[in-house]
Amino acid sequence: MRTLSVEWSDPAALAAAGRSMTGIDFLRALRDGRLPPPPIAQLLGFRLTEVEPGHAVFEITPGEQHYNPIGVVHGGLAMTLLDSAMGCCVQTRMPVGSTYTTLEAKTNLVRAISDKSGTLRAIGKVMHLGKRIATAEARLEDASGKLYAHATSTCIVLNGN
């Protein structure tokens, strides 16, 4: 039997910190370790590695703990990474007091992922940012650029005012 221990910080405190900062400053604080990672990142073992305006990258090294019953990494892991990259690239463009939420997402899984895949990168970029709607796309690829999945997302912009 294998085990995995997971610890995380209070998500309410993290969310409160995020509401007091611009989106890009919040994400840079997460990336740089000035704020703790969110519970989902701790649970699945992924990390934010790059943040620029309209751009966000997450990395993960898949392991057995991500496997489904048919012996490969569950597709939901790829979907979660792509959703995180797309959402966070939109978040980089949010001013203090504004945020977003996903309205729709579509993912294409094009290659099986295993514990032999190595480190994977989910690279998200904003395609459009309007007053109420944002769209983004992301790719999940390995170190050599081999594509494992790709996705698109539509987000609604929520103004805190």
PDB file of C-alpha atoms in Angstrom:
ATOM      1  CA  MET A   1       0.000   0.000   0.000  1.00  0.00           C
ATOM      2  CA  ARG A   2       1.243   3.494  -0.851  1.00  0.00           C
ATOM      3  CA  THR A   3       0.398   6.679   1.069  1.00  0.00           C
ATOM      4  CA  LEU A   4       0.441  10.398   0.385  1.00  0.00           C
ATOM      5  CA  SER A   5       0.235  13.103   3.044  1.00  0.00           C
ATOM      6  CA  VAL A   6      -1.144  16.521   2.121  1.00  0.00           C
ATOM      7  CA  GLU A   7      -1.069  19.770   4.113  1.00  0.00           C
ATOM      8  CA  TRP A   8      -2.577  23.119   3.148  1.00  0.00           C
ATOM      9  CA  SER A   9      -3.199  26.609   4.461  1.00  0.00           C
ATOM     10  CA  ASP A  10      -6.547  28.294   5.164  1.00  0.00           C
ATOM     11  CA  PRO A  11      -8.150  28.965   1.760  1.00  0.00           C
ATOM     12  CA  ALA A  12     -10.327  31.779   3.168  1.00  0.00           C
ATOM     13  CA  ALA A  13      -7.236  33.752   4.185  1.00  0.00           C
ATOM     14  CA  LEU A  14      -5.705  33.196   0.760  1.00  0.00           C
ATOM     15  CA  ALA A  15      -8.881  34.397  -0.987  1.00  0.00           C
ATOM     16  CA  ALA A  16      -8.991  37.502   1.224  1.00  0.00           C
ATOM     17  CA  ALA A  17      -5.402  38.316   0.288  1.00  0.00           C
ATOM     18  CA  GLY A  18      -6.288  37.922  -3.372  1.00  0.00           C
ATOM     19  CA  ARG A  19      -9.162  40.410  -3.128  1.00  0.00           C
ATOM     20  CA  SER A  20      -6.782  43.087  -1.810  1.00  0.00           C
ATOM     21  CA  MET A  21      -4.298  42.893  -4.720  1.00  0.00           C
ATOM     22  CA  THR A  22      -4.226  43.142  -8.482  1.00  0.00           C
ATOM     23  CA  GLY A  23      -4.505  39.748 -10.102  1.00  0.00           C
ATOM     24  CA  ILE A  24      -0.920  39.736 -11.331  1.00  0.00           C
ATOM     25  CA  ASP A  25       0.482  40.814  -7.952  1.00  0.00           C
ATOM     26  CA  PHE A  26      -1.522  38.063  -6.228  1.00  0.00           C
ATOM     27  CA  LEU A  27      -0.278  35.402  -8.652  1.00  0.00           C
ATOM     28  CA  ARG A  28       3.319  36.606  -8.409  1.00  0.00           C
ATOM     29  CA  ALA A  29       3.059  36.350  -4.602  1.00  0.00           C
ATOM     30  CA  LEU A  30       1.844  32.742  -5.026  1.00  0.00           C
ATOM     31  CA  ARG A  31       4.590  31.929  -7.515  1.00  0.00           C
ATOM     32  CA  ASP A  32       7.285  33.455  -5.317  1.00  0.00           C
ATOM     33  CA  GLY A  33       6.086  31.750  -2.102  1.00  0.00           C
ATOM     34  CA  ARG A  34       5.028  34.971  -0.349  1.00  0.00           C
ATOM     35  CA  LEU A  35       1.537  33.454  -0.195  1.00  0.00           C
ATOM     36  CA  PRO A  36       0.832  29.741   0.323  1.00  0.00           C
ATOM     37  CA  PRO A  37      -0.364  27.659  -2.610  1.00  0.00           C
ATOM     38  CA  PRO A  38      -4.092  26.906  -2.814  1.00  0.00           C
ATOM     39  CA  PRO A  39      -5.314  23.554  -1.471  1.00  0.00           C
ATOM     40  CA  ILE A  40      -5.945  22.100  -4.965  1.00  0.00           C
ATOM     41  CA  ALA A  41      -2.304  22.683  -5.916  1.00  0.00           C
ATOM     42  CA  GLN A  42      -1.146  20.980  -2.723  1.00  0.00           C
ATOM     43  CA  LEU A  43      -3.523  18.049  -3.205  1.00  0.00           C
ATOM     44  CA  LEU A  44      -2.565  17.352  -6.834  1.00  0.00           C
ATOM     45  CA  GLY A  45       1.067  18.478  -6.602  1.00  0.00           C
ATOM     46  CA  PHE A  46       1.235  21.241  -9.199  1.00  0.00           C
ATOM     47  CA  ARG A  47       2.849  24.670  -8.971  1.00  0.00           C
ATOM     48  CA  LEU A  48       2.635  28.064 -10.628  1.00  0.00           C
ATOM     49  CA  THR A  49       5.982  28.745 -12.310  1.00  0.00           C
ATOM     50  CA  GLU A  50       5.451  31.685 -14.685  1.00  0.00           C
ATOM     51  CA  VAL A  51       3.225  34.767 -14.505  1.00  0.00           C
ATOM     52  CA  GLU A  52       3.213  37.678 -16.932  1.00  0.00           C
ATOM     53  CA  PRO A  53       0.359  39.879 -18.170  1.00  0.00           C
ATOM     54  CA  GLY A  54      -1.993  37.564 -20.067  1.00  0.00           C
ATOM     55  CA  HIS A  55       0.247  34.509 -19.472  1.00  0.00           C
ATOM     56  CA  ALA A  56       0.409  31.816 -16.769  1.00  0.00           C
ATOM     57  CA  VAL A  57       2.246  28.475 -16.581  1.00  0.00           C
ATOM     58  CA  PHE A  58       1.723  25.575 -14.173  1.00  0.00           C
ATOM     59  CA  GLU A  59       3.989  22.531 -13.883  1.00  0.00           C
ATOM     60  CA  ILE A  60       3.436  19.032 -12.549  1.00  0.00           C
ATOM     61  CA  THR A  61       5.306  15.747 -12.549  1.00  0.00           C
ATOM     62  CA  PRO A  62       2.554  13.110 -12.786  1.00  0.00           C
ATOM     63  CA  GLY A  63       2.800  10.090 -10.502  1.00  0.00           C
ATOM     64  CA  GLU A  64       0.902   6.960  -9.561  1.00  0.00           C
ATOM     65  CA  GLN A  65      -1.351   8.963  -7.227  1.00  0.00           C
ATOM     66  CA  HIS A  66      -2.905  10.527 -10.356  1.00  0.00           C
ATOM     67  CA  TYR A  67      -3.787   7.188 -11.997  1.00  0.00           C
ATOM     68  CA  ASN A  68      -7.282   6.052 -12.927  1.00  0.00           C
ATOM     69  CA  PRO A  69      -8.439   2.398 -12.910  1.00  0.00           C
ATOM     70  CA  ILE A  70      -7.159   1.729 -16.455  1.00  0.00           C
ATOM     71  CA  GLY A  71      -3.533   2.449 -15.582  1.00  0.00           C
ATOM     72  CA  VAL A  72      -2.911   5.990 -16.868  1.00  0.00           C
ATOM     73  CA  VAL A  73      -3.193   9.465 -15.367  1.00  0.00           C
ATOM     74  CA  HIS A  74      -6.830  10.534 -15.065  1.00  0.00           C
ATOM     75  CA  GLY A  75      -7.846  13.079 -17.727  1.00  0.00           C
ATOM     76  CA  GLY A  76      -9.166  15.318 -14.975  1.00  0.00           C
ATOM     77  CA  LEU A  77      -5.585  16.141 -14.006  1.00  0.00           C
ATOM     78  CA  ALA A  78      -4.892  17.551 -17.484  1.00  0.00           C
ATOM     79  CA  MET A  79      -8.213  19.398 -17.406  1.00  0.00           C
ATOM     80  CA  THR A  80      -7.449  20.895 -13.982  1.00  0.00           C
ATOM     81  CA  LEU A  81      -4.023  22.108 -15.078  1.00  0.00           C
ATOM     82  CA  LEU A  82      -5.372  23.620 -18.297  1.00  0.00           C
ATOM     83  CA  ASP A  83      -8.285  25.272 -16.447  1.00  0.00           C
ATOM     84  CA  SER A  84      -5.839  26.713 -13.899  1.00  0.00           C
ATOM     85  CA  ALA A  85      -3.545  28.090 -16.607  1.00  0.00           C
ATOM     86  CA  MET A  86      -6.430  29.633 -18.547  1.00  0.00           C
ATOM     87  CA  GLY A  87      -8.091  31.121 -15.478  1.00  0.00           C
ATOM     88  CA  CYS A  88      -4.875  32.513 -14.056  1.00  0.00           C
ATOM     89  CA  CYS A  89      -3.784  34.103 -17.322  1.00  0.00           C
ATOM     90  CA  VAL A  90      -7.114  35.985 -17.231  1.00  0.00           C
ATOM     91  CA  GLN A  91      -6.549  36.784 -13.550  1.00  0.00           C
ATOM     92  CA  THR A  92      -3.232  38.476 -14.428  1.00  0.00           C
ATOM     93  CA  ARG A  93      -5.283  41.197 -16.089  1.00  0.00           C
ATOM     94  CA  MET A  94      -7.708  41.825 -13.198  1.00  0.00           C
ATOM     95  CA  PRO A  95      -7.488  45.074 -11.207  1.00  0.00           C
ATOM     96  CA  VAL A  96      -7.965  45.204  -7.431  1.00  0.00           C
ATOM     97  CA  GLY A  97     -11.566  44.330  -6.591  1.00  0.00           C
ATOM     98  CA  SER A  98     -12.286  42.414  -9.802  1.00  0.00           C
ATOM     99  CA  THR A  99     -12.072  38.719 -10.525  1.00  0.00           C
ATOM    100  CA  TYR A 100     -13.406  36.162 -12.984  1.00  0.00           C
ATOM    101  CA  THR A 101     -15.003  32.770 -13.099  1.00  0.00           C
ATOM    102  CA  THR A 102     -15.125  30.150 -15.827  1.00  0.00           C
ATOM    103  CA  LEU A 103     -18.350  30.026 -17.853  1.00  0.00           C
ATOM    104  CA  GLU A 104     -17.311  27.300 -20.288  1.00  0.00           C
ATOM    105  CA  ALA A 105     -14.247  25.191 -21.023  1.00  0.00           C
ATOM    106  CA  LYS A 106     -13.426  22.625 -23.680  1.00  0.00           C
ATOM    107  CA  THR A 107     -10.494  20.231 -23.449  1.00  0.00           C
ATOM    108  CA  ASN A 108      -9.006  17.893 -26.026  1.00  0.00           C
ATOM    109  CA  LEU A 109      -6.916  15.043 -24.599  1.00  0.00           C
ATOM    110  CA  VAL A 110      -4.556  13.953 -27.385  1.00  0.00           C
ATOM    111  CA  ARG A 111      -2.015  11.674 -25.677  1.00  0.00           C
ATOM    112  CA  ALA A 112      -2.070   9.437 -22.585  1.00  0.00           C
ATOM    113  CA  ILE A 113      -0.181  10.703 -19.534  1.00  0.00           C
ATOM    114  CA  SER A 114       1.724   8.370 -17.210  1.00  0.00           C
ATOM    115  CA  ASP A 115       4.340   8.566 -14.489  1.00  0.00           C
ATOM    116  CA  LYS A 116       6.871   8.206 -17.344  1.00  0.00           C
ATOM    117  CA  SER A 117       5.729  11.432 -19.065  1.00  0.00           C
ATOM    118  CA  GLY A 118       8.068  13.634 -17.027  1.00  0.00           C
ATOM    119  CA  THR A 119       7.301  17.179 -16.003  1.00  0.00           C
ATOM    120  CA  LEU A 120       4.380  18.686 -17.897  1.00  0.00           C
ATOM    121  CA  ARG A 121       3.654  22.377 -18.423  1.00  0.00           C
ATOM    122  CA  ALA A 122       0.207  23.915 -18.807  1.00  0.00           C
ATOM    123  CA  ILE A 123       0.747  27.184 -20.692  1.00  0.00           C
ATOM    124  CA  GLY A 124      -2.184  29.599 -20.736  1.00  0.00           C
ATOM    125  CA  LYS A 125      -2.646  32.814 -22.656  1.00  0.00           C
ATOM    126  CA  VAL A 126      -5.429  35.370 -22.917  1.00  0.00           C
ATOM    127  CA  MET A 127      -6.985  35.562 -26.359  1.00  0.00           C
ATOM    128  CA  HIS A 128      -9.526  38.324 -25.614  1.00  0.00           C
ATOM    129  CA  LEU A 129     -10.286  40.502 -22.596  1.00  0.00           C
ATOM    130  CA  GLY A 130     -13.422  42.623 -22.709  1.00  0.00           C
ATOM    131  CA  LYS A 131     -15.368  44.428 -20.000  1.00  0.00           C
ATOM    132  CA  ARG A 132     -17.470  41.343 -19.171  1.00  0.00           C
ATOM    133  CA  ILE A 133     -16.059  38.387 -21.145  1.00  0.00           C
ATOM    134  CA  ALA A 134     -12.546  36.976 -21.489  1.00  0.00           C
ATOM    135  CA  THR A 135     -11.355  34.032 -23.562  1.00  0.00           C
ATOM    136  CA  ALA A 136      -8.184  32.034 -23.109  1.00  0.00           C
ATOM    137  CA  GLU A 137      -6.432  28.978 -24.477  1.00  0.00           C
ATOM    138  CA  ALA A 138      -3.848  26.599 -23.049  1.00  0.00           C
ATOM    139  CA  ARG A 139      -1.561  23.733 -24.056  1.00  0.00           C
ATOM    140  CA  LEU A 140      -0.284  20.890 -21.890  1.00  0.00           C
ATOM    141  CA  GLU A 141       3.119  19.773 -23.128  1.00  0.00           C
ATOM    142  CA  ASP A 142       6.257  17.994 -22.008  1.00  0.00           C
ATOM    143  CA  ALA A 143       9.819  19.377 -21.898  1.00  0.00           C
ATOM    144  CA  SER A 144      10.328  18.673 -25.612  1.00  0.00           C
ATOM    145  CA  GLY A 145       7.099  20.457 -26.576  1.00  0.00           C
ATOM    146  CA  LYS A 146       5.116  17.259 -27.243  1.00  0.00           C
ATOM    147  CA  LEU A 147       1.392  18.049 -26.896  1.00  0.00           C
ATOM    148  CA  TYR A 148      -0.687  16.038 -24.410  1.00  0.00           C
ATOM    149  CA  ALA A 149      -3.854  18.176 -24.292  1.00  0.00           C
ATOM    150  CA  HIS A 150      -5.167  21.586 -25.288  1.00  0.00           C
ATOM    151  CA  ALA A 151      -8.164  23.667 -24.227  1.00  0.00           C
ATOM    152  CA  THR A 152     -10.155  26.858 -24.598  1.00  0.00           C
ATOM    153  CA  SER A 153     -12.131  28.752 -22.004  1.00  0.00           C
ATOM    154  CA  THR A 154     -14.667  31.546 -21.722  1.00  0.00           C
ATOM    155  CA  CYS A 155     -14.689  33.501 -18.469  1.00  0.00           C
ATOM    156  CA  ILE A 156     -17.012  36.164 -17.093  1.00  0.00           C
ATOM    157  CA  VAL A 157     -15.330  39.191 -15.532  1.00  0.00           C
ATOM    158  CA  LEU A 158     -16.816  40.081 -12.137  1.00  0.00           C
ATOM    159  CA  ASN A 159     -16.279  43.647 -11.018  1.00  0.00           C
ATOM    160  CA  GLY A 160     -16.168  44.217  -7.285  1.00  0.00           C
ATOM    161  CA  ASN A 161     -17.614  47.734  -7.624  1.00  0.00           C
TER     162      ASN A 161
END
